[in-house]
């Protein structure tokens, strides 16, 4: 085997990509991870908060430098009443988190190249000849973890994309937060049409302030949101400003082609209701590495073989993503008045179940007892 030959090449160094590199290398594959940016780091705007479960999946201890602080959550209705989510999560340093996963991949033998861009591939029988900005490689399978605008998907002829929500995020310095111990979510059509706004504290003086909306201009609503929180953000300054589409339309149906498997934002492995993708995409990458390893061992890199990804990802993630998408479709149609009513009725467990695609039917049964919400929302939830 030549130095330019690999069993698997992973394109993209986000959670799905580093997870796939780790998993494939751990399975014994000759693995290469390429990232077009100059570092494995958190280039995409992200709230950078996750649960303890993500650390368990990542096999990383939830401690500094990976966690910035522990945090609970507050979910605000348009009238500013909120529900407290006391389940503890973590505000993280996503760059360090990704770099530790990349280090684990390297420990299992994966090569890692930064400042190397995927340019395309040609088929040579059952093998792919992959061209990058630095070299030409031969590989059996490409795992495309290169984001919503995936070059790997485009080259493979995969046209399907998960529905995006445009997001914009500021990192703001010199904030004066009322709830420095909490990540905050703000719902309502007047705040963020078909999406939500957020304030995630990073330190006592730095916070991520962002928004995702559909059918409207995200930056306009973000600037409006900042102005509405002038008492906390009025003296703050923007020290980082980024935007990106987040796929919240669920897992695409054709993430696999011969010799190619998509994961992460390229495949829609994001929980729709929340737009959370760190844990779900990391899990997708780990599954992809195992699927590709089996394909390599059997010498079968066909679409049918690589579609085993769907089977292994189904429980719990595929199921959760579908349920969360159905719940999101319902809630994107409700009024601010109904959001305000829900804030009076729902508790933290209800919100966690709805957002994460857990026991939605249980929440529906609770809402059926409410005279207003029974007809408007509960009946629809019962069908999910």
Coordinates of C-alpha atoms in Angstrom, one line a residue:
X1 CA 0.0 0.0 0.0
X2 CA 1.4 3.4 -1.0
X3 CA 1.5 6.4 1.3
X4 CA -1.3 8.0 -0.7
X5 CA -3.6 5.0 -0.2
X6 CA -6.3 5.0 2.5
X7 CA -9.2 2.8 3.4
X8 CA -11.2 5.9 4.4
X9 CA -10.9 9.6 3.8
X10 CA -13.0 11.9 6.0
X11 CA -13.6 15.4 4.7
X12 CA -14.4 17.9 7.4
X13 CA -13.2 18.4 11.0
X14 CA -16.4 19.1 12.9
X15 CA -18.0 16.8 15.4
X16 CA -19.1 14.3 12.7
X17 CA -15.8 14.3 11.0
X18 CA -13.5 13.8 14.0
X19 CA -15.9 11.2 15.3
X20 CA -15.8 9.3 12.0
X21 CA -12.0 9.5 11.9
X22 CA -11.7 8.2 15.5
X23 CA -14.1 5.4 14.8
X24 CA -12.6 4.3 11.5
X25 CA -9.1 4.4 12.9
X26 CA -10.1 2.5 16.0
X27 CA -11.6 -0.2 13.8
X28 CA -8.2 -0.6 12.2
X29 CA -8.7 1.3 8.9
X30 CA -5.9 3.4 7.3
X31 CA -7.7 6.7 7.8
X32 CA -7.1 10.3 6.7
X33 CA -9.0 13.3 8.0
X34 CA -8.7 16.5 5.9
X35 CA -9.9 20.0 6.9
X36 CA -9.7 23.0 4.6
X37 CA -9.4 25.5 7.5
X38 CA -6.0 26.0 9.2
X39 CA -7.0 24.2 12.3
X40 CA -9.4 21.6 13.7
X41 CA -11.6 24.2 15.5
X42 CA -15.1 25.6 16.0
X43 CA -15.4 27.6 12.7
X44 CA -19.1 27.3 12.4
X45 CA -21.2 29.6 14.7
X46 CA -22.6 27.5 17.5
X47 CA -24.1 28.0 20.9
X48 CA -21.4 25.7 22.2
X49 CA -23.5 24.1 24.9
X50 CA -24.2 20.4 25.3
X51 CA -25.2 17.7 27.8
X52 CA -23.2 15.3 29.9
X53 CA -24.2 12.6 27.4
X54 CA -22.1 14.2 24.7
X55 CA -19.0 13.8 26.9
X56 CA -19.9 10.2 27.6
X57 CA -20.2 9.5 23.8
X58 CA -17.0 11.4 23.2
X59 CA -15.1 9.6 26.0
X60 CA -13.9 12.9 27.3
X61 CA -14.1 13.9 31.0
X62 CA -16.4 17.0 31.5
X63 CA -13.7 19.2 33.0
X64 CA -11.6 22.2 31.9
X65 CA -10.5 23.1 29.3
X66 CA -13.4 21.4 27.5
X67 CA -16.1 22.9 29.7
X68 CA -16.2 26.6 30.4
X69 CA -18.9 26.4 33.1
X70 CA -21.9 24.3 34.2
X71 CA -25.2 25.8 33.3
X72 CA -28.9 25.2 33.6
X73 CA -31.4 26.5 31.1
X74 CA -34.3 29.0 30.9
X75 CA -36.9 28.9 28.1
X76 CA -38.7 32.3 27.6
X77 CA -42.1 32.8 26.2
X78 CA -42.8 36.1 24.3
X79 CA -44.3 37.7 27.4
X80 CA -40.9 37.0 29.1
X81 CA -42.3 34.4 31.5
X82 CA -39.9 31.4 31.6
X83 CA -39.6 27.8 32.5
X84 CA -36.5 26.7 34.3
X85 CA -34.7 23.6 33.1
X86 CA -32.7 22.5 36.1
X87 CA -31.0 19.6 34.4
X88 CA -27.3 20.5 34.4
X89 CA -25.5 20.9 31.1
X90 CA -22.2 22.5 30.0
X91 CA -21.1 25.6 28.2
X92 CA -18.1 24.3 26.4
X93 CA -15.0 25.3 24.5
X94 CA -15.9 23.5 21.3
X95 CA -12.5 24.0 19.8
X96 CA -10.8 22.1 22.6
X97 CA -13.5 19.5 22.5
X98 CA -13.0 18.9 18.8
X99 CA -9.2 18.9 19.2
X100 CA -9.3 16.3 21.9
X101 CA -11.5 14.1 19.6
X102 CA -8.9 14.6 16.8
X103 CA -6.2 13.7 19.3
X104 CA -8.0 10.4 20.1
X105 CA -8.3 9.7 16.3
X106 CA -4.6 10.3 16.0
X107 CA -3.9 7.9 18.9
X108 CA -5.7 5.2 17.0
X109 CA -3.6 5.9 13.9
X110 CA -5.6 8.4 11.8
X111 CA -3.6 10.9 9.7
X112 CA -4.9 14.5 10.0
X113 CA -4.2 17.2 7.5
X114 CA -5.3 20.8 7.9
X115 CA -5.2 23.5 5.2
X116 CA -6.2 20.8 2.7
X117 CA -9.3 21.3 0.6
X118 CA -11.3 18.5 -1.1
X119 CA -11.6 19.2 -4.8
X120 CA -13.2 16.1 -6.3
X121 CA -12.8 12.5 -7.1
X122 CA -12.8 10.0 -10.1
X123 CA -13.8 6.4 -10.0
X124 CA -11.2 3.7 -10.8
X125 CA -13.2 0.5 -10.6
X126 CA -14.2 0.0 -7.0
X127 CA -11.7 2.6 -5.8
X128 CA -11.9 6.5 -5.7
X129 CA -9.1 8.7 -6.9
X130 CA -9.4 11.8 -4.6
X131 CA -8.0 15.1 -5.6
X132 CA -7.3 17.8 -2.9
X133 CA -5.5 21.1 -2.9
X134 CA -2.3 19.3 -1.9
X135 CA -2.3 15.8 -3.2
X136 CA -4.0 12.9 -5.0
X137 CA -5.1 9.9 -2.9
X138 CA -6.7 6.6 -3.6
X139 CA -9.4 5.4 -1.1
X140 CA -12.2 2.9 -0.8
X141 CA -14.7 5.2 0.9
X142 CA -15.1 8.9 1.4
X143 CA -17.0 10.1 4.5
X144 CA -18.4 13.6 3.7
X145 CA -18.6 15.6 7.0
X146 CA -18.0 18.9 5.2
X147 CA -21.1 20.8 6.2
X148 CA -24.4 21.9 4.7
X149 CA -22.8 23.0 1.4
X150 CA -21.0 19.7 1.1
X151 CA -18.5 19.4 -1.8
X152 CA -18.5 15.7 -1.3
X153 CA -22.2 15.5 -1.7
X154 CA -22.0 17.6 -4.8
X155 CA -19.3 15.5 -6.4
X156 CA -21.2 12.3 -5.6
X157 CA -24.4 13.7 -7.2
X158 CA -26.4 13.8 -4.0
X159 CA -28.7 16.8 -4.4
X160 CA -31.0 16.3 -1.4
X161 CA -30.4 18.7 1.5
X162 CA -32.1 19.0 4.9
X163 CA -34.2 22.1 5.2
X164 CA -31.9 24.9 6.6
X165 CA -32.6 27.7 9.1
X166 CA -30.3 30.7 8.6
X167 CA -28.5 31.6 11.9
X168 CA -26.5 34.6 12.9
X169 CA -24.4 34.8 16.1
X170 CA -22.5 37.5 17.9
X171 CA -20.0 36.9 20.6
X172 CA -20.3 39.9 22.8
X173 CA -17.8 41.2 25.4
X174 CA -18.6 43.4 28.4
X175 CA -22.1 41.9 28.9
X176 CA -23.9 42.4 32.2
X177 CA -26.0 39.3 32.3
X178 CA -29.0 38.8 34.7
X179 CA -28.6 35.0 34.6
X180 CA -24.9 34.3 34.2
X181 CA -25.4 30.7 35.3
X182 CA -28.0 29.9 32.6
X183 CA -28.2 29.3 28.9
X184 CA -31.4 31.1 27.6
X185 CA -33.7 30.4 24.8
X186 CA -36.4 32.9 23.6
X187 CA -39.4 31.7 21.6
X188 CA -42.1 33.5 19.7
X189 CA -43.0 34.8 16.3
X190 CA -42.3 38.4 17.5
X191 CA -38.8 37.3 18.7
X192 CA -37.7 34.8 16.1
X193 CA -40.2 33.6 13.4
X194 CA -40.1 29.8 13.1
X195 CA -36.9 29.7 15.2
X196 CA -35.5 31.0 18.5
X197 CA -33.0 33.5 19.9
X198 CA -30.4 32.6 22.5
X199 CA -28.0 34.0 25.1
X200 CA -25.3 31.6 26.2
X201 CA -22.8 32.9 28.8
X202 CA -19.2 32.0 28.2
X203 CA -17.7 33.9 31.1
X204 CA -19.0 36.6 33.5
X205 CA -18.4 39.2 30.8
X206 CA -18.6 37.3 27.5
X207 CA -21.7 35.7 25.9
X208 CA -22.9 34.1 22.7
X209 CA -26.0 36.0 21.4
X210 CA -27.6 34.5 18.4
X211 CA -30.8 33.8 16.5
X212 CA -32.2 31.5 13.9
X213 CA -35.3 32.4 11.8
X214 CA -37.1 31.3 8.7
X215 CA -38.9 33.6 6.3
X216 CA -37.2 36.7 7.7
X217 CA -33.8 38.3 7.8
X218 CA -31.9 36.8 10.7
X219 CA -29.6 39.8 11.4
X220 CA -32.5 42.2 11.5
X221 CA -34.2 40.1 14.2
X222 CA -30.9 39.6 16.1
X223 CA -30.2 43.3 16.2
X224 CA -33.8 43.9 17.4
X225 CA -33.3 41.2 20.1
X226 CA -30.0 42.8 21.3
X227 CA -31.8 46.2 21.5
X228 CA -34.6 44.6 23.5
X229 CA -32.0 43.4 26.0
X230 CA -30.2 46.7 26.2
X231 CA -30.0 46.5 30.0
X232 CA -27.7 43.5 29.7
X233 CA -26.1 44.1 26.3
X234 CA -26.3 47.8 25.8
X235 CA -22.7 48.4 26.8
X236 CA -21.4 45.2 25.2
X237 CA -19.3 45.1 22.0
X238 CA -19.4 42.5 19.3
X239 CA -16.0 40.6 19.2
X240 CA -17.0 37.8 16.8
X241 CA -19.8 37.8 14.2
X242 CA -20.6 34.8 12.1
X243 CA -23.5 33.2 10.3
X244 CA -24.4 29.8 8.8
X245 CA -27.3 27.6 7.7
X246 CA -28.3 24.9 10.2
X247 CA -30.1 21.9 8.8
X248 CA -33.3 21.3 10.8
X249 CA -35.3 19.4 8.2
X250 CA -34.3 16.0 9.5
X251 CA -32.0 13.2 8.2
X252 CA -31.8 13.1 4.3
X253 CA -32.9 9.9 2.6
X254 CA -29.8 9.4 0.4
X255 CA -26.8 9.9 2.6
X256 CA -25.1 7.0 1.0
X257 CA -23.9 6.3 -2.6
X258 CA -21.3 3.8 -3.8
X259 CA -18.0 4.6 -2.0
X260 CA -19.6 7.7 -0.3
X261 CA -21.3 8.3 3.0
X262 CA -22.5 11.7 4.4
X263 CA -22.8 12.6 8.0
X264 CA -23.2 15.8 10.1
X265 CA -24.8 18.8 8.6
X266 CA -24.3 17.3 5.1
X267 CA -26.7 14.6 6.1
X268 CA -29.0 16.5 8.4
X269 CA -27.9 14.7 11.6
X270 CA -29.2 17.6 13.7
X271 CA -32.1 17.6 16.3
X272 CA -34.6 19.8 14.4
X273 CA -36.5 21.5 17.3
X274 CA -33.4 22.8 19.0
X275 CA -30.9 22.8 16.1
X276 CA -28.5 21.0 18.4
X277 CA -26.0 19.0 16.5
X278 CA -22.8 18.4 18.5
X279 CA -23.9 15.2 20.2
X280 CA -26.1 13.8 17.4
X281 CA -23.4 14.5 14.7
X282 CA -20.6 13.1 16.8
X283 CA -22.7 9.9 17.2
X284 CA -23.3 9.9 13.5
X285 CA -19.6 10.0 12.8
X286 CA -18.9 7.2 15.2
X287 CA -21.6 5.0 13.5
X288 CA -20.2 5.9 10.1
X289 CA -16.7 4.8 11.0
X290 CA -18.1 1.4 12.0
X291 CA -20.2 1.0 8.9
X292 CA -17.3 1.9 6.7
X293 CA -15.0 -0.5 8.5
X294 CA -17.4 -3.4 7.9
X295 CA -17.6 -2.4 4.3
X296 CA -13.8 -2.4 3.9
X297 CA -13.4 -5.8 5.6
X298 CA -16.0 -7.3 3.3
X299 CA -14.7 -5.5 0.2
X300 CA -18.2 -4.1 -0.5
X301 CA -18.4 -0.3 -0.8
X302 CA -21.8 -0.2 -2.4
X303 CA -24.6 2.1 -1.6
X304 CA -26.6 -0.8 -0.3
X305 CA -23.8 -1.7 2.1
X306 CA -23.2 1.9 3.3
X307 CA -26.9 2.4 3.9
X308 CA -26.4 0.2 7.0
X309 CA -25.7 3.6 8.6
X310 CA -29.4 4.3 8.8
X311 CA -30.0 1.0 10.6
X312 CA -27.3 1.6 13.2
X313 CA -28.1 5.3 13.7
X314 CA -31.9 4.7 14.1
X315 CA -31.9 4.0 17.9
X316 CA -31.9 6.5 19.4
X317 CA -30.9 9.2 17.0
X318 CA -32.8 8.6 13.8
X319 CA -36.0 8.1 15.8
X320 CA -35.4 11.2 17.9
X321 CA -34.7 13.4 14.9
X322 CA -37.9 12.3 13.2
X323 CA -40.0 12.9 16.3
X324 CA -38.4 16.3 17.0
X325 CA -39.1 17.3 13.4
X326 CA -42.8 16.5 13.7
X327 CA -43.0 18.5 17.0
X328 CA -41.2 21.4 15.4
X329 CA -43.6 21.4 12.5
X330 CA -46.5 21.8 14.9
X331 CA -44.9 24.5 17.1
X332 CA -43.7 26.6 14.2
X333 CA -47.4 27.3 13.4
X334 CA -48.6 28.4 16.9
X335 CA -49.2 31.9 18.0
X336 CA -47.3 34.0 20.5
X337 CA -50.5 33.8 22.7
X338 CA -50.2 30.0 22.7
X339 CA -46.5 30.2 23.5
X340 CA -47.4 32.3 26.6
X341 CA -50.1 29.8 27.6
X342 CA -47.6 26.9 27.2
X343 CA -45.2 28.7 29.5
X344 CA -47.9 28.5 32.2
X345 CA -48.6 24.8 31.6
X346 CA -45.4 23.0 30.7
X347 CA -42.7 22.0 33.1
X348 CA -39.0 21.3 32.5
X349 CA -39.6 17.6 31.7
X350 CA -42.3 18.5 29.1
X351 CA -40.0 20.9 27.3
X352 CA -37.1 18.5 27.3
X353 CA -39.3 15.8 25.8
X354 CA -40.6 18.1 23.1
X355 CA -37.3 19.6 22.2
X356 CA -35.4 16.3 22.1
X357 CA -38.0 14.1 20.6
X358 CA -38.5 11.9 23.6
X359 CA -42.0 11.1 25.1
X360 CA -44.1 13.5 23.1
X361 CA -47.3 11.5 23.6
X362 CA -47.0 12.0 27.4
X363 CA -46.9 15.8 26.9
X364 CA -49.9 15.6 24.6
X365 CA -51.9 13.8 27.2
X366 CA -51.1 16.6 29.7
X367 CA -52.1 19.3 27.2
X368 CA -55.4 17.5 26.4
X369 CA -56.6 18.5 29.9
X370 CA -56.2 22.2 29.1
X371 CA -59.3 23.9 27.6
X372 CA -57.5 26.0 25.1
X373 CA -54.5 23.9 24.2
X374 CA -56.4 20.6 23.8
X375 CA -57.8 21.4 20.4
X376 CA -55.0 23.6 19.1
X377 CA -51.9 21.6 20.0
X378 CA -52.6 18.4 22.0
X379 CA -54.5 16.6 19.3
X380 CA -51.8 17.2 16.8
X381 CA -49.1 16.0 19.2
X382 CA -51.0 12.8 19.8
X383 CA -50.4 11.8 16.1
X384 CA -46.6 12.2 16.4

